[in-house]
CSV table of C-alpha atoms in Angstrom, one decimal:
chain,number,residue,atom,x,y,z
A,1,UNK,CA,-4.0,1.7,-1.7
A,2,UNK,CA,-1.9,-1.4,-1.4
A,3,UNK,CA,-3.8,-4.5,-2.5
A,4,UNK,CA,-2.6,-7.9,-1.3
A,5,UNK,CA,-3.8,-11.4,-1.7
A,6,UNK,CA,-3.7,-13.7,1.3
A,7,UNK,CA,-5.1,-17.1,2.3
A,8,UNK,CA,-6.7,-18.1,5.6
A,9,UNK,CA,-3.9,-18.4,8.2
A,10,UNK,CA,-1.7,-15.9,6.4
A,11,UNK,CA,-1.0,-12.4,7.8
A,12,UNK,CA,0.5,-9.1,7.1
A,13,UNK,CA,2.6,-7.0,9.4
A,14,UNK,CA,2.3,-3.2,9.7
A,15,UNK,CA,5.0,-1.1,11.3
A,16,UNK,CA,6.6,-4.0,13.3
A,17,UNK,CA,3.8,-4.1,15.9
A,18,UNK,CA,0.5,-4.6,14.1
A,19,UNK,CA,-0.5,-8.0,12.6
A,20,UNK,CA,-3.5,-8.5,10.5
A,21,UNK,CA,-4.3,-12.2,10.0
A,22,UNK,CA,-6.9,-13.8,7.7
A,23,UNK,CA,-8.9,-16.1,9.9
A,24,UNK,CA,-11.4,-17.4,7.4
A,25,UNK,CA,-13.2,-16.7,4.2
A,26,UNK,CA,-16.7,-17.9,3.7
A,27,UNK,CA,-18.5,-16.6,0.6
A,28,UNK,CA,-18.4,-12.8,0.7
A,29,UNK,CA,-17.3,-12.7,4.4
A,30,UNK,CA,-13.7,-12.4,5.5
A,31,UNK,CA,-12.8,-12.7,9.2
A,32,UNK,CA,-9.7,-10.8,10.2
A,33,UNK,CA,-7.8,-11.0,13.5
A,34,UNK,CA,-5.9,-7.9,14.4
A,35,UNK,CA,-3.1,-7.8,17.0
A,36,UNK,CA,-2.0,-4.3,17.9
A,37,UNK,CA,-0.8,-2.2,20.8
A,38,UNK,CA,-3.7,-1.0,23.1
A,39,UNK,CA,-3.1,2.6,22.1
A,40,UNK,CA,-3.9,1.9,18.4
A,41,UNK,CA,-7.5,2.7,17.5
A,42,UNK,CA,-9.2,-0.1,15.4
A,43,UNK,CA,-12.7,0.6,14.2
A,44,UNK,CA,-15.0,-0.6,11.4
A,45,UNK,CA,-15.6,2.3,9.0
A,46,UNK,CA,-19.3,2.8,10.0
A,47,UNK,CA,-18.3,3.1,13.7
A,48,UNK,CA,-15.4,5.5,12.9
A,49,UNK,CA,-17.8,7.7,10.9
A,50,UNK,CA,-20.1,7.9,13.9
A,51,UNK,CA,-17.2,8.8,16.2
A,52,UNK,CA,-16.1,11.5,13.7
A,53,UNK,CA,-19.6,12.9,13.6
A,54,UNK,CA,-19.5,13.2,17.4
A,55,UNK,CA,-21.6,10.3,18.3
A,56,UNK,CA,-20.4,7.9,21.0
A,57,UNK,CA,-19.9,4.2,20.0
A,58,UNK,CA,-22.7,1.9,21.1
A,59,UNK,CA,-20.5,-0.1,23.4
A,60,UNK,CA,-16.9,-1.1,24.1
A,61,UNK,CA,-15.6,-4.7,24.0
A,62,UNK,CA,-15.4,-4.6,27.8
A,63,UNK,CA,-11.8,-5.9,27.8
A,64,UNK,CA,-9.9,-4.0,30.5
A,65,UNK,CA,-7.4,-6.7,31.3
A,66,UNK,CA,-4.4,-4.3,31.2
A,67,UNK,CA,-2.7,-6.2,28.4
A,68,UNK,CA,-0.3,-4.2,26.3
A,69,UNK,CA,-1.5,-5.8,23.1
A,70,UNK,CA,-4.9,-7.1,22.1
A,71,UNK,CA,-6.3,-9.3,19.4
A,72,UNK,CA,-9.5,-8.0,17.7
A,73,UNK,CA,-11.5,-10.2,15.5
A,74,UNK,CA,-13.0,-8.2,12.6
A,75,UNK,CA,-15.5,-9.2,10.0
A,76,UNK,CA,-16.0,-7.4,6.7
């Protein structure tokens, strides 16, 4: 596992086409913004585990704009 330290407003780039940006840090909560191609699956671990177990996710984000890249806010 690669461990990095970043401040709000800073980001990391993965494989030339995925950007993970630190949006904010408040107490124990970190807000991430992820920009990635539409064909890259991005899931919280608890959702991914349900998908792997054969359960359908509760809902999609409803974004069907046809954009080739998307920005996904993510809180952990």
